[in-house]
XYZ file of C-alpha atoms in Angstrom:
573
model
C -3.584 -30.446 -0.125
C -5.465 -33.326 1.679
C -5.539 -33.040 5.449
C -2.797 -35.405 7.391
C -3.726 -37.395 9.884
C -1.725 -35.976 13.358
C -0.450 -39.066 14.519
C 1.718 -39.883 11.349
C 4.609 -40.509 11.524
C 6.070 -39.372 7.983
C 4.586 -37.985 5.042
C 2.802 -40.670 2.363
C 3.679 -38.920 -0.974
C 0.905 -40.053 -3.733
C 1.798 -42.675 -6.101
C 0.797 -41.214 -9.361
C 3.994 -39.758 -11.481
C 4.163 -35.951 -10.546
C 1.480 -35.931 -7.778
C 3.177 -34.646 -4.793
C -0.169 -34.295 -2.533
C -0.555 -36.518 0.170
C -1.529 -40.059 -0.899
C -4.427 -40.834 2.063
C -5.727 -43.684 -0.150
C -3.923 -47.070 -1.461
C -5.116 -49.495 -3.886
C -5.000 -52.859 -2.985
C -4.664 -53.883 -6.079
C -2.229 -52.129 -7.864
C -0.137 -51.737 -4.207
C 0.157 -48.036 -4.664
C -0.724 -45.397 -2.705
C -2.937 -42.268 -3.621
C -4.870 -38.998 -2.972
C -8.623 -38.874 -3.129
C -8.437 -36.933 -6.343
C -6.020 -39.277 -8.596
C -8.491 -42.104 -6.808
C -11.356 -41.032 -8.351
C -9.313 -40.858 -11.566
C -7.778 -44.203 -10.943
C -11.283 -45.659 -10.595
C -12.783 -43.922 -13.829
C -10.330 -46.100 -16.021
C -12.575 -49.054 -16.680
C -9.339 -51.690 -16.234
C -9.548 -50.234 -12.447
C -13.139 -50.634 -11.956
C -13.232 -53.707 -9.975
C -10.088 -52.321 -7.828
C -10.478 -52.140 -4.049
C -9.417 -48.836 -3.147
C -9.213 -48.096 0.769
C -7.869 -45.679 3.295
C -4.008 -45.926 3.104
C -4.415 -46.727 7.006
C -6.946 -50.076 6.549
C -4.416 -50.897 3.392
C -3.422 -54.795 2.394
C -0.104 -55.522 3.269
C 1.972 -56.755 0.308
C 3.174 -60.098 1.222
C 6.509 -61.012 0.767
C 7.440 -62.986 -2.565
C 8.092 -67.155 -1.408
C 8.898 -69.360 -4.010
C 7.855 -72.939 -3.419
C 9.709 -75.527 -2.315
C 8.525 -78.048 -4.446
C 7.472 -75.848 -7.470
C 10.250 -73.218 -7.268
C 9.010 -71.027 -10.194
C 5.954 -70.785 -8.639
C 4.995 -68.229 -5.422
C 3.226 -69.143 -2.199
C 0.209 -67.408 -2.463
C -2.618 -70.075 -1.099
C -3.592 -71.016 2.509
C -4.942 -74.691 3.287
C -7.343 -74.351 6.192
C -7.332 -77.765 7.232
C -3.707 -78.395 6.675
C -2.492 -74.795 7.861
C 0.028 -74.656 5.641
C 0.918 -72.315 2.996
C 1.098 -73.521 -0.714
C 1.094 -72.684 -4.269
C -1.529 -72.907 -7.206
C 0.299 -76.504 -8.258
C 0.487 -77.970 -4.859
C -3.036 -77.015 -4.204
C -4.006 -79.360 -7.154
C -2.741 -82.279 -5.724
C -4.342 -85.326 -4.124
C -3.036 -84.558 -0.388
C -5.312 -81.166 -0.259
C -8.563 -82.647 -2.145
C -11.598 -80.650 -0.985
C -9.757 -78.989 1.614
C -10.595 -75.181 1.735
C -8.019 -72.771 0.565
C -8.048 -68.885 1.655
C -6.018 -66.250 -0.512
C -2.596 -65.870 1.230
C -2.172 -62.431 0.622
C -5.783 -61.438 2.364
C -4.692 -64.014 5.558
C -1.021 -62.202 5.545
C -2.713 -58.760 5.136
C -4.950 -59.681 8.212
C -2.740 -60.908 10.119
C -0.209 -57.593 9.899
C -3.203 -55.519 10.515
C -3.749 -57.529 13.709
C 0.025 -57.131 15.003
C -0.496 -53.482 13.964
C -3.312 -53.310 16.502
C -1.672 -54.923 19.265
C 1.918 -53.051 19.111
C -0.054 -49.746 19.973
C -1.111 -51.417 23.333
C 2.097 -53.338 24.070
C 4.080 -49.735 23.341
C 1.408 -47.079 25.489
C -0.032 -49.636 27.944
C 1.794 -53.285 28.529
C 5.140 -51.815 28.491
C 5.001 -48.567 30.847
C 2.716 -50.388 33.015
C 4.766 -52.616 33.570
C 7.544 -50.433 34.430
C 5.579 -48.521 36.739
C 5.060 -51.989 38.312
C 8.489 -52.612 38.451
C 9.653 -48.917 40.224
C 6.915 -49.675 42.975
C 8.510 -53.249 43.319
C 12.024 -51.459 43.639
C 10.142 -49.172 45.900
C 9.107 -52.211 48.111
C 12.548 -53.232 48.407
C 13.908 -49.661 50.007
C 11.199 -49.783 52.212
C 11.569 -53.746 53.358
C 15.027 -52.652 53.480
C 14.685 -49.745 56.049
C 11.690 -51.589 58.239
C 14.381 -54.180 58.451
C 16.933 -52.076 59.512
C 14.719 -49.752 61.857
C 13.764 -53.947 63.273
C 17.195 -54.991 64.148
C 18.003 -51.414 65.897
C 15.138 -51.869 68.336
C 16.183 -55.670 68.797
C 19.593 -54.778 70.127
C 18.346 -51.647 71.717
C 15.727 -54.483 73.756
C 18.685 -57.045 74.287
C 20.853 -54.169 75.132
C 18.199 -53.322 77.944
C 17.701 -56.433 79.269
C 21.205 -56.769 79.769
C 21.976 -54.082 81.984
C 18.563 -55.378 84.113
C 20.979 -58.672 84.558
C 23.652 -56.780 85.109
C 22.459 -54.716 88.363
C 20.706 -57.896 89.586
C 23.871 -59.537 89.477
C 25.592 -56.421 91.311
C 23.067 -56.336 93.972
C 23.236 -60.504 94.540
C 26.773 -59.860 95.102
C 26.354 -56.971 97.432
C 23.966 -59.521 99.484
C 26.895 -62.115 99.564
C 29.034 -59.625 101.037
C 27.076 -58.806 104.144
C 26.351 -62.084 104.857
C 30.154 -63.075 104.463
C 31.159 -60.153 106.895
C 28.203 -61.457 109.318
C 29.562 -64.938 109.419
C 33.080 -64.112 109.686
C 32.222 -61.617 112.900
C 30.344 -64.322 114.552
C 33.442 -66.663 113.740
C 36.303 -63.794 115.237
C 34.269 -63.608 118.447
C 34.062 -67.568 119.071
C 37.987 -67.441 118.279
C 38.719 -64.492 121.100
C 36.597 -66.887 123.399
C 38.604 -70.288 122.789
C 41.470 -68.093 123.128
C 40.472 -66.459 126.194
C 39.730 -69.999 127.943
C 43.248 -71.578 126.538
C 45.081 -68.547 128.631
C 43.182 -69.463 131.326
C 44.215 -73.079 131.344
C 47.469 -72.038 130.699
C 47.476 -70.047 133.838
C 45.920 -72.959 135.842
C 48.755 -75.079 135.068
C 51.198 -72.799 136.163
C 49.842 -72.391 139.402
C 49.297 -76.269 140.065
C 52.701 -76.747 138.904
C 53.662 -74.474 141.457
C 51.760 -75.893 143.759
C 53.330 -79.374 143.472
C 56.755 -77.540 144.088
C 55.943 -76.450 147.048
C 58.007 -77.115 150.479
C 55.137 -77.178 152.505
C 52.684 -80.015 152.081
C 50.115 -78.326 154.643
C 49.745 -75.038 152.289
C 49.317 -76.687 148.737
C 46.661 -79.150 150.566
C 44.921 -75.372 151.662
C 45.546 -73.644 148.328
C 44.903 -75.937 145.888
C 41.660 -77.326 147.412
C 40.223 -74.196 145.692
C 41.005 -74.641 142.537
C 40.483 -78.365 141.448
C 37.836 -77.314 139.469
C 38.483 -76.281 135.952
C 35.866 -74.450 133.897
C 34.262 -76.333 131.149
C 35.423 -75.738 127.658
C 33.133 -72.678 126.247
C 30.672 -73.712 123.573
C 30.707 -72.813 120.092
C 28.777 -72.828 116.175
C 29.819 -73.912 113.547
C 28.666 -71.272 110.718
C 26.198 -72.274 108.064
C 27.128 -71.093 105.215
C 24.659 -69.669 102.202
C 24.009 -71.578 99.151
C 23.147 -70.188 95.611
C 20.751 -71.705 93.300
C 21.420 -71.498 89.913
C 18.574 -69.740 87.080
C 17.499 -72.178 84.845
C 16.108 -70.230 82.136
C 16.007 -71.845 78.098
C 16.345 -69.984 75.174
C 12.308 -69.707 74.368
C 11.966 -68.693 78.277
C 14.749 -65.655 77.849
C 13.394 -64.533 73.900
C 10.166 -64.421 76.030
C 10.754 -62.010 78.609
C 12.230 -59.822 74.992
C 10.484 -58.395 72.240
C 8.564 -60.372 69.530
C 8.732 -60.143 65.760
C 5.168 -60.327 64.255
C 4.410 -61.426 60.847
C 1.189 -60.720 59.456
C -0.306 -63.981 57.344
C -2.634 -61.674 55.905
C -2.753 -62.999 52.394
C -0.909 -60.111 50.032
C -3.291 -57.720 48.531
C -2.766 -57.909 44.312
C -1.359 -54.784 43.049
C -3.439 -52.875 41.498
C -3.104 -52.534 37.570
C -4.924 -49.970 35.436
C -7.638 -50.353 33.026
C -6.281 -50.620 29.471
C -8.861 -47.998 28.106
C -9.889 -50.222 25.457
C -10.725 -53.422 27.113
C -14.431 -54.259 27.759
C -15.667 -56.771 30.653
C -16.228 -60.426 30.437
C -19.777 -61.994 29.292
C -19.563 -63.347 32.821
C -18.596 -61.609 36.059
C -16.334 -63.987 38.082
C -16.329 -64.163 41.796
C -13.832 -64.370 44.765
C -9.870 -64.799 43.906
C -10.759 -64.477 40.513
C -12.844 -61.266 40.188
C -9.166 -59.623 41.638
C -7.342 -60.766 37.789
C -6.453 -57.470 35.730
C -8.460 -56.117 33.832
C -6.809 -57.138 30.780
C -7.367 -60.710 31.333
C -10.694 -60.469 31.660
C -11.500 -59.076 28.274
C -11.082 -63.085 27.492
C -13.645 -65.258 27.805
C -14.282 -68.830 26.630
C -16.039 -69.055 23.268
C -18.670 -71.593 21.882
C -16.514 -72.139 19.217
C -13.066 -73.039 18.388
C -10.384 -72.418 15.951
C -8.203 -74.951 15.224
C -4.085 -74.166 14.775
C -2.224 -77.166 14.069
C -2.503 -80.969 14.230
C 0.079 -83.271 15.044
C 0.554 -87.319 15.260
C 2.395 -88.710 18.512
C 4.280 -91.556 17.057
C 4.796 -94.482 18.953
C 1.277 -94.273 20.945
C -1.866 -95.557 19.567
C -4.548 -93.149 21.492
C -4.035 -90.439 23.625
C -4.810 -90.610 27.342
C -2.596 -88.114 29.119
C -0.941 -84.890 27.799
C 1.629 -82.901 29.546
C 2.873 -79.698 28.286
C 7.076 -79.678 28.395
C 7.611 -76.143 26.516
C 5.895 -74.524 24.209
C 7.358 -76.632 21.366
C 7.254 -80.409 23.398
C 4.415 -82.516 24.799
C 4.617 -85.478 26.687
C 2.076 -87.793 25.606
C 0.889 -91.570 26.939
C -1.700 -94.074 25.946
C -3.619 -96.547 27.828
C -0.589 -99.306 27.047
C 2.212 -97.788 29.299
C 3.424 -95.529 26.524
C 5.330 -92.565 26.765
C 6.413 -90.458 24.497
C 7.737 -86.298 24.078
C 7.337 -85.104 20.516
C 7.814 -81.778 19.152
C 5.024 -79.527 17.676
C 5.675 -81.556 14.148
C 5.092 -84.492 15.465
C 9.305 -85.751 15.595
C 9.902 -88.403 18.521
C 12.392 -86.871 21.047
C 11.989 -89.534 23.812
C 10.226 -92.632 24.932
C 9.412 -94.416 27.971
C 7.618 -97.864 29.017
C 5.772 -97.077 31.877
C 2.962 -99.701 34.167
C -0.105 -99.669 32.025
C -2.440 -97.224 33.185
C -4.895 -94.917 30.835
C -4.878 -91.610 33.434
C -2.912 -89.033 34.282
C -0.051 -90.446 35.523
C 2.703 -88.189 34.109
C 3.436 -84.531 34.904
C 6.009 -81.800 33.957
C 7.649 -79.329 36.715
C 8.374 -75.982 36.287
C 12.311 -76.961 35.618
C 11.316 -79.079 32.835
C 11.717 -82.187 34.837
C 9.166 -84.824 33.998
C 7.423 -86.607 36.902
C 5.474 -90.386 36.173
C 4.158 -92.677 38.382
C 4.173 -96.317 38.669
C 0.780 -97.702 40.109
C 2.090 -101.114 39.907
C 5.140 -100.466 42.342
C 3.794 -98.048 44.198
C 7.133 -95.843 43.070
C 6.847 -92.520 41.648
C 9.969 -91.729 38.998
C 12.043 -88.160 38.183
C 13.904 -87.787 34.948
C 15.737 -85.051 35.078
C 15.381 -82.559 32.199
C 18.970 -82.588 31.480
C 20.337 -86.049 32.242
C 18.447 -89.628 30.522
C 18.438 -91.691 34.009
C 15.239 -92.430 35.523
C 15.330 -92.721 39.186
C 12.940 -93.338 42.111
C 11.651 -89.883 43.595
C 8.417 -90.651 45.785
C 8.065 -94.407 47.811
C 4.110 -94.711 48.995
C 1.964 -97.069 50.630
C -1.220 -96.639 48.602
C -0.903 -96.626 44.338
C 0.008 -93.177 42.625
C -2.831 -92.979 39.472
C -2.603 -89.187 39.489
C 0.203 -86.552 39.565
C 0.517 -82.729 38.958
C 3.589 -80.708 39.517
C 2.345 -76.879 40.366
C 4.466 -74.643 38.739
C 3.174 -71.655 41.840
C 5.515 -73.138 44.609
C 6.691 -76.837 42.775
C 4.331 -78.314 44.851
C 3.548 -82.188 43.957
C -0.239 -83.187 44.328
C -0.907 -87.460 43.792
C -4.265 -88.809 43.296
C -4.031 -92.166 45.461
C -6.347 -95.081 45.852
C -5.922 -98.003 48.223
C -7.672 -101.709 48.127
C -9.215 -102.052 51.573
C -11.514 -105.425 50.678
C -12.747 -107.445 48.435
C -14.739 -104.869 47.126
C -13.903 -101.366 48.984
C -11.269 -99.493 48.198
C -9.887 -95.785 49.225
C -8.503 -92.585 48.192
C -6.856 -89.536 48.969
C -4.816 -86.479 47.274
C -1.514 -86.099 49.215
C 0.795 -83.019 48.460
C 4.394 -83.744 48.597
C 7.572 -80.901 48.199
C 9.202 -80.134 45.159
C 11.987 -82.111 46.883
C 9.606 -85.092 47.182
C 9.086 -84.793 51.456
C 5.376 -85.743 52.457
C 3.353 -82.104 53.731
C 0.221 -82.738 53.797
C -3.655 -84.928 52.536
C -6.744 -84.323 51.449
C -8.858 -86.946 52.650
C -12.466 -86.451 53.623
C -14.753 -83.728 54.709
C -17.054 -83.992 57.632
C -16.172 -87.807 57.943
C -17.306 -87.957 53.705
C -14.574 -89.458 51.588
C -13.758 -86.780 49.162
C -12.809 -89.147 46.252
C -13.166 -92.753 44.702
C -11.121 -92.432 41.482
C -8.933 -89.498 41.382
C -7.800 -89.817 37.859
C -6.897 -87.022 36.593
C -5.715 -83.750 38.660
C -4.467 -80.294 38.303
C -4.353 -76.731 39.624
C -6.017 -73.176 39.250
C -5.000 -69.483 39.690
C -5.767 -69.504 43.013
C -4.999 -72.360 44.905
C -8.139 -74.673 44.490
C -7.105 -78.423 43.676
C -9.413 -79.757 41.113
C -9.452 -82.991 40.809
C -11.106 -85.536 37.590
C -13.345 -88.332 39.603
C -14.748 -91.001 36.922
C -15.989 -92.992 39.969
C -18.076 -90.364 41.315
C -18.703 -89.062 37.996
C -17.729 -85.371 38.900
C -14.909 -82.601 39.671
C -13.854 -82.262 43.057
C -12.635 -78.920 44.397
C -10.926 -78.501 46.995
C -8.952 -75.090 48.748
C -5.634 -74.667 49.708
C -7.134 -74.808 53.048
C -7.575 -78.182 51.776
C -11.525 -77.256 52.208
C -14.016 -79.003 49.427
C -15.669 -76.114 47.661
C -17.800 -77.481 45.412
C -18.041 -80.464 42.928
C -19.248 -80.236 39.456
C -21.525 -83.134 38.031
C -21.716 -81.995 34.326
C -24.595 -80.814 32.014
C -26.190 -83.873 31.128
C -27.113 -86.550 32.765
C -24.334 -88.939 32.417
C -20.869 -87.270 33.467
C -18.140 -88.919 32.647
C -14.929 -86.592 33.401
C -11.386 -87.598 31.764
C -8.534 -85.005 31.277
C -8.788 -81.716 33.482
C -6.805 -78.307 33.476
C -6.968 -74.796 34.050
C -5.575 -71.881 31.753
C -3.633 -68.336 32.893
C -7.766 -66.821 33.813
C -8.749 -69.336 36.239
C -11.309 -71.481 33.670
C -11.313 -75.317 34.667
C -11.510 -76.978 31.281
C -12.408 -80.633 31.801
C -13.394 -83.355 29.199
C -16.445 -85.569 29.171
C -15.877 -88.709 27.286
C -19.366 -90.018 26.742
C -18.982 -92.532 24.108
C -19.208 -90.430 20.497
C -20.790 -87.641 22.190
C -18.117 -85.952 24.158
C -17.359 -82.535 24.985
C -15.288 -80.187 26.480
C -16.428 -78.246 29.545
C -15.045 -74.962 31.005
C -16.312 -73.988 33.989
C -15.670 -70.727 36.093
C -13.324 -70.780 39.543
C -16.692 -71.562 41.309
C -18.183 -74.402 39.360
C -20.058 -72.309 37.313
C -20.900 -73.590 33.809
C -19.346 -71.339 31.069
C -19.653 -72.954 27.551
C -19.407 -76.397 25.481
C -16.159 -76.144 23.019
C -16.892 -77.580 19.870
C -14.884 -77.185 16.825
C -15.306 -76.795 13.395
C -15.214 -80.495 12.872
C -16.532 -81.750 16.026
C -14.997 -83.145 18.779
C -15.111 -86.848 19.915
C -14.136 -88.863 22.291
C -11.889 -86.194 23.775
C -10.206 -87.679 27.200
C -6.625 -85.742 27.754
C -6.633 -82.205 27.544
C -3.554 -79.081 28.627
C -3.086 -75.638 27.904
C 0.089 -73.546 27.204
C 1.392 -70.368 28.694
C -0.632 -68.800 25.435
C -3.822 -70.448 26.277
C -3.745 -72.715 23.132
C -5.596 -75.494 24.144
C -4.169 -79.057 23.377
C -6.791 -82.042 23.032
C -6.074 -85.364 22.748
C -8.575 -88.269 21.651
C -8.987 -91.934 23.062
C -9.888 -93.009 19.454
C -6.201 -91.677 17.832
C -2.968 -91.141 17.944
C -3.810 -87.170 16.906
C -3.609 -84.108 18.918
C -5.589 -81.145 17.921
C -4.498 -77.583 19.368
C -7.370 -75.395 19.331
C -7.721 -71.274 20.129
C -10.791 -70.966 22.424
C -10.502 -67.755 23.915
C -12.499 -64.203 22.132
């Protein structure tokens, strides 16, 4: 019996009527399975010569029977490349799909399942249980956070606690002081009273004896006795006590959290977990530097490709070229022309919404990470929010200078504007400004080292980690800039005349920007520090490309200044 392989599953009987070896072969052609010995058999039949016999493994997956729509007794079993669409023998014949290129179905189906059969291995032994893993040291994090916390507040009251009793026995001792000096005062006060008391009893007495005196019988003896005592003793002299006053601490709330403890929070920026290898991945063509070289591994077995597959085309109806695109889901676009058009559609091209907007060819519009769409109005100087589940547009962002550029960042719900203001006759200015999600002004991006950053910020958006990168046609380049709000570098193209439209950046860090040189544009993708990657060019060319976004898939969306069409592209090896 033929050797089984040890990861099966089950048992694959042979095909052939009373074979019961194991059947380690298939035929794609007759859709059975077989053992090597009733293959060569099979094969010896001269009917079966041309039949492509393989290991049961690497077999073609039958594809399911589909009648067609339109021809109902006949099955699906063509592929239109350019239309990518699945058809029958009949339809294939028409007029809509002359010289298009048709594959066989069954091969494209076959390929396909062998593909998902390659990938469910890694999403069952690697995605899923590292991810899990992930997800136990996250719980992990939260028991510890938890008991830091706890062991935090402990020493906080234990510190107040502390303190307290140090106020307390000041307080007693203050008191003790008040005491004394009370008793002090209050002797010095008793003896002064026995004085004044002393003198009235001798006034008292005096006036006894005068009175006496002046009922005498004999003149001659109060004359002699009272000569001696005419005199009366001055009134004794006394203080009045000063008493103590008490001044009052005047202490704030910063000045008494001072004399406590202090929490410290480090700003350290958090180190990336750390994600194991998947054992099959291999390295980029290029090594990436900085914030990016710390992606996982598994990301980085993508890279950017010279050439470009394209998925599926789609007209925007109700726009006449395509000058912005703004990704709603993955099945709805936002897409505006140079004419103040603009419309969502769905991936076949059905209007769901439209809105007449200031005329302005840029990016003006942008979609938050609730699904709200964001669009400015240069002429006003307004910028408008339409919520995602309600159909009133209403005023979100009031400025000074003219919005011409928006992107929401779907990392904090940031909102970064491209601004430009007339300052003469023939000067002008410009700035990125970064407002809330709630639409409150935090912070610019203005110049560096007295240099004005920008001139004509059309078109802006924002990578992995932070950078703002931002589509200048007046300086004919990409600005950079940190979330230190630090330029990093600016890229001026690969030829000599740069002429940068549409910009984005996909889940790796690439910055994909278009050049829209007359007939001869391209698409570049650059690295996360400026440097040059690749040219994407398709199958059938690209031109004119000027509005370009990517989806949480990395399908790459391209719009054209020459057509209502957009083109969605896989780039990525």
């Amino acid at each position: 019996m033929d050797s089984i392989p040890d990861d099966a599953q089950h048992i694959i009987e042979c095909g052939t009527e009373s074979c019961e070896r194991y059947g380690a072969m298939y035929c794609n052609s007759c859709y059975r399975s077989m053992c090597e010995q009733c293959r060569d058999d099979h094969l010896k039949i001269p009917d079966n010569k041309g039949h492509d016999v393989v290991q049961y493994l690497s077999r073609n997956h039958k594809i399911p029977v589909e009648k067609c729509k339109k021809h109902p007794t006949k099955d699906l079993d063509l592929l239109c490349e350019e239309c990518q669409i699945p058809l029958c023998s009949k339809c294939a014949s028409q007029e809509t799909h002359t010289r298009h290129k048709f594959h066989d179905l069954e091969k494209f189906y076959s390929e396909n399942c062998h593909s998902c059969l390659k990938t469910l291995p890694s999403i069952q032994n690697y995605f899923i249980p590292t991810s899990k893993e992930l997800q136990t040291e996250i719980q992990e994090n939260k028991e510890e956070i938890k008991r830091v916390m706890e062991k935090t507040r402990k020493e906080v009251k234990e510190d107040t606690e502390f303190f307290k009793k140090l106020a307390d026995k000041a307080m007693s001792e203050t008191l003790e002081e008040i005491d004394r000096v009370e008793e002090k005062l209050l002797e010095e006060l008793k003896s002064q009273d026995k004085t004044v008391d002393e003198y009235i009893t001798y006034l008292q007495k005096l006036d006894r004896e005068i009175r006496e005196y002046l009922s005498a019988s004999k003149v001659t003896n109060i004359i002699i006795e009272h000569s001696k005592n005419l005199e009366i003793r001055p009134i004794p002299k006394t203080t009045k006590p000063v008493t103590p006053t008490y001044t009052a601490g005047k202490y704030s709330k910063e000045e008494v959290s001072n004399l406590l403890g202090k929490l410290h929070v480090d700003q350290t920026k958090p180190e990336l977990r750390r994600i194991k290898a998947l054992e099959s991945c291999t390295s980029t063509s290029k090594e990436v530097k900085g914030e990016y070289q710390k992606a996982s591994n598994v990301q980085q077995t993508e890279s950017p490709s010279a050439s470009v597959i394209k998925v599926r085309e789609l007209t925007v109806p109700g726009v006449e070229r395509l000058f912005h695109l703004s990704i709603d889901t993955a099945e709805k676009v936002w897409a505006s022309d140079n004419s103040g058009y603009l419309v969502q559609t769905d991936l076949q091209g059905n209007m769901l919404q439209e809105i007449n907007t200031s005329r302005q060819g840029v990016g003006y519009h942008t979609v938050t990470e609730n699904a709200d769409l964001i669009y400015a109005d240069r002429e006003n100087k307004v910028i408008y929010k339409k919520s995602m589940d309600l159909k009133e547009v209403s005023p979100f962002i009031r400025t000074d200078w003219e919005p011409i550029s928006i992107h929401s960042s779907h990392k904090n719900g940031g909102i970064f504007v491209g601004m430009k203001k007339t300052t003469g006759a023939r000067n002008s200015d410009a700035k990125v400004v970064k407002y809330s999600k709630y639409g409150s002004y935090l912070h610019s991006i203005h110049r560096d080292n007295d240099r004005n950053l920008y001139s004509e910020p059309h078109y802006i958006t924002e990578n992995i980690n932070g950078d703002i990168c931002t589509s200048d046609s007046g300086k004919q380049e990409v600005v950079v800039v940190n979330e230190a709000r630090q330029h990093r570098f600016s890229y001026r193209g690969q030829r000599s005349a740069f002429n940068p439209y549409g910009i984005c950046t996909d889940t790796l860090g690439h910055i994909i920007v278009c050049d829209g040189y007359f007939n001869n544009g391209t698409i570049d993708i650059i690295d996360t520090d400026g440097e040059f990657l690749t040219h994407l060019v398709s199958q059938s060319g690209i031109i004119r490309p000027y509005s370009v976004c990517v989806d949480d898939k990395n399908n790459l969306y391209v719009g054209y200044s020459s057509s209502n069409t957009i083109n969605v592209y896989k780039y990525l090896q």
